[in-house]
C-alpha positions as MATLAB code, in Angstrom:
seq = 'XXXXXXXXXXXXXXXXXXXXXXXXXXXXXXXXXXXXXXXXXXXXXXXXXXXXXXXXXXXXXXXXXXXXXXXXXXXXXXXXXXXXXXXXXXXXXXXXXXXXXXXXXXXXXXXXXXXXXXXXXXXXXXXXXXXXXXXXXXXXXXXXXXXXXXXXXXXXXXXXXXXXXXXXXXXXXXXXXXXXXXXXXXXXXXXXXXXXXXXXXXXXXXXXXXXXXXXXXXXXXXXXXXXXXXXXXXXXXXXXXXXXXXXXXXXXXXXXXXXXXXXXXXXXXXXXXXXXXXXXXXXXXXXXXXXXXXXXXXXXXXXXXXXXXXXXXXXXXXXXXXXXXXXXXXXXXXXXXXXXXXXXXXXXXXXXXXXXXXXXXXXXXXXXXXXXXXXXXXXXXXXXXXXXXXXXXXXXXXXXXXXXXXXXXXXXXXXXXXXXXXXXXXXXXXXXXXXXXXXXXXXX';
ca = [
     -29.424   -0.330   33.932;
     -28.264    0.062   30.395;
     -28.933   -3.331   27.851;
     -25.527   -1.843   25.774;
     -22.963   -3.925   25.228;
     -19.700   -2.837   26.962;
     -21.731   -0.578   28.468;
     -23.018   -2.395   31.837;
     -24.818   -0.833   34.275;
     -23.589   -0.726   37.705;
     -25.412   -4.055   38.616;
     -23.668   -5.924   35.425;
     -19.895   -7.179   35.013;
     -18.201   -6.083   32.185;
     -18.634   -8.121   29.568;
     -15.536   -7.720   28.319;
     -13.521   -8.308   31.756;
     -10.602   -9.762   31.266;
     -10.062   -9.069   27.710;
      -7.901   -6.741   25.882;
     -11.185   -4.733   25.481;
     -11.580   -4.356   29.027;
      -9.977   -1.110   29.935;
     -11.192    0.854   26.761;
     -15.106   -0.206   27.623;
     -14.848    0.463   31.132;
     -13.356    3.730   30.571;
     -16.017    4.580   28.055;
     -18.517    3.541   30.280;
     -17.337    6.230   32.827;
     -15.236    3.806   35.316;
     -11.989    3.863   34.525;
     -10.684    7.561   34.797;
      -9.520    9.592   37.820;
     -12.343   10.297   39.913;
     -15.075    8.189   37.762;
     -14.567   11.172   34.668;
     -16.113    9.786   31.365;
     -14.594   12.010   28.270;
     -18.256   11.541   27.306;
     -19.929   13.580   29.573;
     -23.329   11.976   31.117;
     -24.365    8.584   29.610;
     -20.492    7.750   29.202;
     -19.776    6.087   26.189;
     -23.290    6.139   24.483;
     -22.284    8.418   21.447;
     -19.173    5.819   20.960;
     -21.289    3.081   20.916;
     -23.686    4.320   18.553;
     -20.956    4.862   16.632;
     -19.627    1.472   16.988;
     -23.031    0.233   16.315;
     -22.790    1.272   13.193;
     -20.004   -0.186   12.638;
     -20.689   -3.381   13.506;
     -24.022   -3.987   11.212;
     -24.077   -7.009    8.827;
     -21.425   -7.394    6.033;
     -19.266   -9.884    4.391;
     -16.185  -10.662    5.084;
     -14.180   -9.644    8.216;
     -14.674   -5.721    7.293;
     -17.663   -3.795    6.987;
     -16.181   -1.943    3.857;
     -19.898    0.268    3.688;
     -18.405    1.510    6.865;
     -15.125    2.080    5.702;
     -15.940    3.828    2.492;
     -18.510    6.298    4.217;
     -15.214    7.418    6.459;
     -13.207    7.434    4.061;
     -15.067    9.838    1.717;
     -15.442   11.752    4.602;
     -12.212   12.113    5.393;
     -11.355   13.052    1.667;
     -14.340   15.753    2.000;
     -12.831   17.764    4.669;
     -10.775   19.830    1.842;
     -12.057   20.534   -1.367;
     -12.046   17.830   -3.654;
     -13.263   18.989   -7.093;
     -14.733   16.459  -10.032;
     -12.558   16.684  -13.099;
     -14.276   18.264  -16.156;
     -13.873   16.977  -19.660;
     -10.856   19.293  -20.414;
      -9.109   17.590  -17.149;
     -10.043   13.988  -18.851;
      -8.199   14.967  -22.078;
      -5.507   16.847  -20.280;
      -4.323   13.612  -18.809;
      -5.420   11.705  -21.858;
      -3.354   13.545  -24.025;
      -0.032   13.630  -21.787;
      -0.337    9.852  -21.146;
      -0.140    9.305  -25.131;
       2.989   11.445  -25.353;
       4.127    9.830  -22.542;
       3.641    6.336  -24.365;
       5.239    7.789  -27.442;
       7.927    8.663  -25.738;
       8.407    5.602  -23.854;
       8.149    3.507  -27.019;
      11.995    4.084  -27.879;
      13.115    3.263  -24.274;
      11.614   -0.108  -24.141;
      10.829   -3.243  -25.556;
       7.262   -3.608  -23.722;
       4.789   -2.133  -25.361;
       1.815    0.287  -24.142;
      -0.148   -1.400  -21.375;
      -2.698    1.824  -20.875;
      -6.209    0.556  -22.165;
      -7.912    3.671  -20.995;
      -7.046    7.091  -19.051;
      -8.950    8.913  -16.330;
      -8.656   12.461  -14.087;
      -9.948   11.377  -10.923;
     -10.939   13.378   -7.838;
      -9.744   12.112   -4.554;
     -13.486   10.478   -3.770;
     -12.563    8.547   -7.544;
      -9.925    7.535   -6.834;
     -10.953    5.405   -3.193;
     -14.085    4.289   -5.622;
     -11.733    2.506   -8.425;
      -8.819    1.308   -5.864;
     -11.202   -0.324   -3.416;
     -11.314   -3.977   -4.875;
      -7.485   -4.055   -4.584;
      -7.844   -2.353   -0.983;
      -9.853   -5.387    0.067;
      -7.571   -7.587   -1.541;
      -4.982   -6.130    0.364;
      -6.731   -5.553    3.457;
      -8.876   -7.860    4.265;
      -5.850  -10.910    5.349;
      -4.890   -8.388    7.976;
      -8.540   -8.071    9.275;
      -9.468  -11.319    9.027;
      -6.077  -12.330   11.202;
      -7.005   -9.728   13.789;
     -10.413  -10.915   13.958;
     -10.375  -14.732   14.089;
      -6.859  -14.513   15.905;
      -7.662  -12.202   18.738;
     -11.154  -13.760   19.805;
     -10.141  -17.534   19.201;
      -6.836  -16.637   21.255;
      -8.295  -15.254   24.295;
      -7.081  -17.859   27.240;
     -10.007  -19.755   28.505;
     -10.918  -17.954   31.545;
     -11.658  -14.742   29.522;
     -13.674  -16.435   26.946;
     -15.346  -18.285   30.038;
     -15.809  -14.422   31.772;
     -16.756  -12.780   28.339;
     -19.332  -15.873   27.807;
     -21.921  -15.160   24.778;
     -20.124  -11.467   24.200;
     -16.968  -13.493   22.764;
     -18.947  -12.897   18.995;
     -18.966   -9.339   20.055;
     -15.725   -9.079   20.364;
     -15.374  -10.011   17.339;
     -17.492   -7.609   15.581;
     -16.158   -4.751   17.791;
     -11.973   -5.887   16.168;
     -14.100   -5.924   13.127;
     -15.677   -2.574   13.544;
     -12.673   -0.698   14.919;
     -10.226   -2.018   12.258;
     -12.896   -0.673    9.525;
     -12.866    2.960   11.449;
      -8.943    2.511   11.323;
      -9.536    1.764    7.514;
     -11.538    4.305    6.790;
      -9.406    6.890    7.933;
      -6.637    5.667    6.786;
      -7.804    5.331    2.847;
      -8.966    8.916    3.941;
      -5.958   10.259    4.684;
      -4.249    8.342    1.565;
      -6.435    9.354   -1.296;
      -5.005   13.200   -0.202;
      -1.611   12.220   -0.921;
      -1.785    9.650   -3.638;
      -1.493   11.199   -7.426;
      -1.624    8.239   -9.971;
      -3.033    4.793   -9.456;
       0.573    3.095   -9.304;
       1.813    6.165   -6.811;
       3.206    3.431   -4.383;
       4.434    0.949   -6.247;
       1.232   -1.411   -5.990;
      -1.150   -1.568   -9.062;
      -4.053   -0.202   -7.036;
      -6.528    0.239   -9.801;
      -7.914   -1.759  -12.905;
      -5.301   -3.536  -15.513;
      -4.435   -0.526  -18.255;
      -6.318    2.172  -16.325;
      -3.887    5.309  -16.439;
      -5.113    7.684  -13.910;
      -4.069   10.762  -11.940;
      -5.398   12.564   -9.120;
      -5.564   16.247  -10.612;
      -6.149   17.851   -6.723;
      -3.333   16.230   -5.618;
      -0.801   16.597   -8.904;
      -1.822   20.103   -8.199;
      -0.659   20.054   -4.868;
       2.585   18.544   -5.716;
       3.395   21.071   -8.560;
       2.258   24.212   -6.458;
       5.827   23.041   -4.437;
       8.127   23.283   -7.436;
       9.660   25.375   -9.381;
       7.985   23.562  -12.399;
       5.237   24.271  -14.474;
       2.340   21.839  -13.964;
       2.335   21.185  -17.541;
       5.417   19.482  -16.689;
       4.780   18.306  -13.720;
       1.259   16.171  -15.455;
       3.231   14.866  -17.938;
       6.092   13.663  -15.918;
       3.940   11.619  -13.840;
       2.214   10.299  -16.825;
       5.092    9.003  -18.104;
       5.679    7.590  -14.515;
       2.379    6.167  -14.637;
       2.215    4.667  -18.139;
       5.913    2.996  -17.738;
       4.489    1.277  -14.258;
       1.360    0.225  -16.858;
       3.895   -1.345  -19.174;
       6.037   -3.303  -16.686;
       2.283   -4.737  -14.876;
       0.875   -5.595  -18.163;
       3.949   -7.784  -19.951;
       5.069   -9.605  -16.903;
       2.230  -11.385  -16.419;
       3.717  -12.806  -12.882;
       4.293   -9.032  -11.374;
       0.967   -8.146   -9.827;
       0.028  -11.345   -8.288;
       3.793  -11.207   -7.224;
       3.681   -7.944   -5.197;
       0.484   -8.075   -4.091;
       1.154  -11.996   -3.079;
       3.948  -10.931   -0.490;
       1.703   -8.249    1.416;
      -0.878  -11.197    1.531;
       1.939  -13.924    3.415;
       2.741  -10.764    5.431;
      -0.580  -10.607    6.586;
      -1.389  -14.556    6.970;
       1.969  -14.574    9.342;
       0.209  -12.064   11.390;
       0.313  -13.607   15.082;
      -1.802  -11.561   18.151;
      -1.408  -11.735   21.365;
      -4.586  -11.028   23.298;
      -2.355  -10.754   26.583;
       0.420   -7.780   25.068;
      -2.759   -6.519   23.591;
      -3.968   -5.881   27.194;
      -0.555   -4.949   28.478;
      -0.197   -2.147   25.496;
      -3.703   -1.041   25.714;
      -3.730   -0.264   29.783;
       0.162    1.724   29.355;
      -1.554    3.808   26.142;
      -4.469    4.706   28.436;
      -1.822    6.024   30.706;
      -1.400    8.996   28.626;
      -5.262    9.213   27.753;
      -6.835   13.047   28.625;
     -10.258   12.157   29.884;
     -11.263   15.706   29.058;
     -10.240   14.721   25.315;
     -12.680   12.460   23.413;
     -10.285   12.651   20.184;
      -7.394   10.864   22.581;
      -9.852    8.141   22.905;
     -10.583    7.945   19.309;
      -6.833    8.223   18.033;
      -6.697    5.351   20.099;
      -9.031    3.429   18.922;
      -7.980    4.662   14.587;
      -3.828    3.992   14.910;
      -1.907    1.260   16.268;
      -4.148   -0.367   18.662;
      -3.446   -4.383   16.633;
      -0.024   -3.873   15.633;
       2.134   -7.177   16.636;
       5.476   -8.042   16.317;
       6.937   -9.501   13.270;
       7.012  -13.038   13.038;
       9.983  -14.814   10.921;
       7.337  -15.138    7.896;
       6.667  -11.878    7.654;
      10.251  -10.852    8.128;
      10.680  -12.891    5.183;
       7.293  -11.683    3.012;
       8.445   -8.229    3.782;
      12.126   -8.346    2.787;
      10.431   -9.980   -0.698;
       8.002   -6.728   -0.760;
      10.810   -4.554   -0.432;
      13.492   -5.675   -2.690;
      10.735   -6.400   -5.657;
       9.454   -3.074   -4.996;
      12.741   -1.043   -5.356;
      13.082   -2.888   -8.886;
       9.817   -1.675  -10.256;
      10.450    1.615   -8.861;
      13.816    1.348  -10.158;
      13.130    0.313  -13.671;
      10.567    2.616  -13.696;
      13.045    5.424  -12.617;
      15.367    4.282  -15.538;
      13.078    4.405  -18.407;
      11.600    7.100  -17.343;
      14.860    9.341  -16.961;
      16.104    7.724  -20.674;
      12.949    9.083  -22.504;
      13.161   12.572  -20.842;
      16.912   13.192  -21.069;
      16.896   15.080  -24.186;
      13.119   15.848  -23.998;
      12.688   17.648  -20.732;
      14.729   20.127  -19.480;
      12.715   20.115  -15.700;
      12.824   16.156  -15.658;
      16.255   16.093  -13.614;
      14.244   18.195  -10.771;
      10.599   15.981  -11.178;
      12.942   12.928  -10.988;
      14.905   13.974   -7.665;
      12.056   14.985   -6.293;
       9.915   12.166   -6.520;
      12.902   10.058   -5.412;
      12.933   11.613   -2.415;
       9.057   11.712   -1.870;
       9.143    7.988   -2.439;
      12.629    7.150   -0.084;
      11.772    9.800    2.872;
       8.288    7.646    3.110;
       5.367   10.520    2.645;
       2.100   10.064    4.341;
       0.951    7.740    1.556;
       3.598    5.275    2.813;
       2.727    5.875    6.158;
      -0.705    5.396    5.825;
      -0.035    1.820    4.187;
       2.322    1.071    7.059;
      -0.997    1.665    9.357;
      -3.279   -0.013    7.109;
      -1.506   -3.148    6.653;
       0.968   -3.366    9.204;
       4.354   -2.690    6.975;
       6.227    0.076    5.533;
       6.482    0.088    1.555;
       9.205    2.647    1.196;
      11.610    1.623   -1.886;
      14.836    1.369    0.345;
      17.187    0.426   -2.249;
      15.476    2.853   -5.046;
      18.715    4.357   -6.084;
      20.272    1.102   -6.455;
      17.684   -0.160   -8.461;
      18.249    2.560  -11.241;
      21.815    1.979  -10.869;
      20.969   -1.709  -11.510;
      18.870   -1.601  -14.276;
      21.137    1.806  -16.015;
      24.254   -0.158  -15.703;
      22.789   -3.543  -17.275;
      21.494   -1.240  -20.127;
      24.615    0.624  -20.988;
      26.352   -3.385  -21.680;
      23.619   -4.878  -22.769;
      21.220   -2.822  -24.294;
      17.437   -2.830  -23.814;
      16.189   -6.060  -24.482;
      18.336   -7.622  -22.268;
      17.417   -5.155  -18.863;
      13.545   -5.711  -19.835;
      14.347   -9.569  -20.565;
      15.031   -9.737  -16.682;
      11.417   -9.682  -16.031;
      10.872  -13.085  -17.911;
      10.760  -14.798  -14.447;
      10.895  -14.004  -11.266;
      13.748  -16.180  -10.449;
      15.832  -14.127  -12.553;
      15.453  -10.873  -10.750;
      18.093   -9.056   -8.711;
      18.855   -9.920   -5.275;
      19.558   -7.801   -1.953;
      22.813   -8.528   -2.608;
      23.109   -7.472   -6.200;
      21.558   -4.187   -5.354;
      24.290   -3.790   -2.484;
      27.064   -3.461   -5.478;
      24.282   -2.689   -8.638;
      27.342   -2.503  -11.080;
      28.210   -5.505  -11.003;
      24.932   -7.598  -11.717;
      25.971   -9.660  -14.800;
      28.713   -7.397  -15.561;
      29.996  -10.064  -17.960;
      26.746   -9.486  -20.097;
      27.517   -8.403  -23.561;
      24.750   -7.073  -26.700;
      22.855  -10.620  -27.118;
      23.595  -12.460  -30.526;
      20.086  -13.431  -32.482;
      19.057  -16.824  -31.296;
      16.131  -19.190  -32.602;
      13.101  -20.378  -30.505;
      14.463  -23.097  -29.208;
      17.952  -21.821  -28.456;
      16.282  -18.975  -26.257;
      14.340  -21.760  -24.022;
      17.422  -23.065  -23.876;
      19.719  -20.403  -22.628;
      16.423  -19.043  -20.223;
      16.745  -23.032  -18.667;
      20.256  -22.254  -17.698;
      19.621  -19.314  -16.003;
      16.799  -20.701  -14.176;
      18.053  -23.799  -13.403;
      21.610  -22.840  -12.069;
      25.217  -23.405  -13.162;
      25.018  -26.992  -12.019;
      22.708  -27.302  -14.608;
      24.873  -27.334  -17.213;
      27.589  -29.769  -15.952;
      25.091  -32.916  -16.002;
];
């Protein structure tokens, strides 16, 4: 008779009978295939739950991040992932101050890069961590508290004191899911702001050199080009995060409502679970890990999230946008490659690369900049009338930013909008109170 939990002997229930759990532990335990087959071999499921064990030791919060960093790394490991030397560090260094340089004549915001790093994939999952838990950490904390306190009450009553279990084994699963995940990610990623989210410290510039590598090796570019391109890239995302004060908070705000709408169903849980192990190869112990690392807590979208994620999107495609836009002004006499760099990360960033993909697992929700295009249309067109000052003055609140509907015809947003005349102080309050405030606002 075995004392493991989930992993009864023949003279002990289950205890997780009745619960969305039910099926994988009983499987695992060497019950639940064709014929009694455990993909395990003898002692069914002992190597998982050692494993899980692991998993599931003591930490704060509803993740056991120690966990999730150690698979992570590994993950990252499994190719070669050298540490940037000194002439790496003033490589990038010296393309993101050109890159500033440049950008000065585009813009009204000024530099927001404090400092500049090279970072090896295993860096860069180090400094982007404390956002990753920001971001994170909602979803797990739903799937946790949601899933154990919304069992019905005859499985908590058949689970009995194993209901905390339960708990830690969501917890412990979701930080295996995590782990390879962030994995996965940190071979893709190569700058801090790659998708869209300001991942690592306030006016930290930094690049993944393996990966910018990787990305120049499939383009008929020198990588020269290639590192400075995605400085500028990276320095312009810098700017727009460090003068609109709101932004961050703002993005990373809307994937933190999309997780807090996050509603499980222990019972489709169950229903999803027993038609995935369908297709399980007991012969395969990787089928019943894949199982267990992708997919196994996703849940339908509830209106809230609809809503948080249509936010996400739209405010994403204008930061990629505008980013797009100042980017392609300051090369367009500068660079001759910069057309091809700047098609070709539009595409990498619309088709949705395994970066976005990976978020999508992570968190629950694709951030592919839909409307990217648009955006640049947007922010070109309100430029070429306008000027400068007035594109960048769009980011004075966020109630002034485009809608879905302006990007749908991008010409057109405030195609009455002329070069602004010099106004005092108070007269620019004034005229920023009309635009928040409405039309109406003006007929009182």
């Amino acid at each position: 008779m075995s004392n493991e939990p989930g992993n009864p002997g023949d003279d002990q229930p289950n205890p997780f009978k009745g619960t969305p759990f039910e099926q994988i532990f009983g499987m695992l335990g060497g019950g639940g295939f064709p014929g009694g087959a455990s993909p395990f071999g003898p002692g069914g499921g002992a190597a998982f739950f050692q494993q899980l064990q692991s998993l599931m030791q003591p930490h704060d919060g509803p993740l056991n991040w120690k966990a999730a960093s150690d698979i992570a790394r590994q993950q990252a490991a499994q190719e070669p992932d050298p540490s940037p030397g000194q002439r790496d560090h003033d490589r990038v260094a010296d393309a993101v101050r050109l890159a500033d340089h440049w950008l000065d004549a585009t813009t009204e915001f000024p530099s927001g890069v404090s400092t500049t790093a090279a970072w090896s994939r295993a860096e860069w999952l180090v400094e982007t961590q404390p956002v990753w838990k920001v971001l994170v950490e909602p979803v797990a904390a739903r799937s946790v508290t949601s899933l154990s306190s919304g069992l019905p009450e005859e499985m908590k009553a058949a689970a009995g004191p194993f209901v905390g279990i339960i708990g830690q084994a969501v917890g412990g699963m979701l930080a295996m899911q995590v782990g390879q995940g962030l994995g996965a990610l940190a071979g893709d990623v190569l700058t801090a702001s790659d998708i869209g989210l300001p991942l690592g410290a306030p006016g930290k510039a930094g690049l993944v050199l393996t990966n910018v590598r990787a990305f120049a090796d499939g383009l008929d570019v020198s990588e020269d080009d290639v590192l400075l391109y995605l400085a500028l890239r990276e320095a312009a995302h810098q700017r727009l995060f460090a003068h609109v004060p709101w932004l961050r908070e703002h993005l990373i705000g809307a994937v933190t409502d999309y997780a807090r709408g996050l509603e499980i169903n222990a019972q489709q849980i169950q229903d999803r679970v027993q038609e995935q192990l369908r297709g399980i190869d007991p012969t395969n112990p990787e089928a019943i890990q894949g199982l267990l690392e992708g997919g196994l807590f996703e849940a339908p979208q509830t209106p809230a999230q609809t809503a948080a994620l249509g936010r996400l999107e739209i405010a994403l495609a204008l930061v990629e946008g505008w980013v797009d836009e100042v980017v392609g002004q300051a090369t367009e006499e500068r660079m001759p490659a910069a057309a091809k760099l700047r098609e070709a990360v539009r595409r990498r960033r619309a088709a949705g690369g395994p970066a976005e993909q990976t978020f999508a697992a992570l968190v629950g929700l694709e951030l592919r900049p839909r409307r990217l295009r648009d955006a640049s249309t947007l922010w070109g067109g309100l430029r070429a009338r306008s000027g400068p000052e007035a594109r960048d003055g769009v980011w004075m609140h966020p109630d002034l930013l485009p809608s879905a509907a302006d990007l749908d015809d991008p010409l057109s947003f405030r195609a009455e909008a002329t070069p602004p005349e010099e106004l005092s102080e108070d007269e620019f309050d004034a005229e920023l109170r009309k635009l928040l405030d409405g039309p109406d606002a003006t007929e009182e």
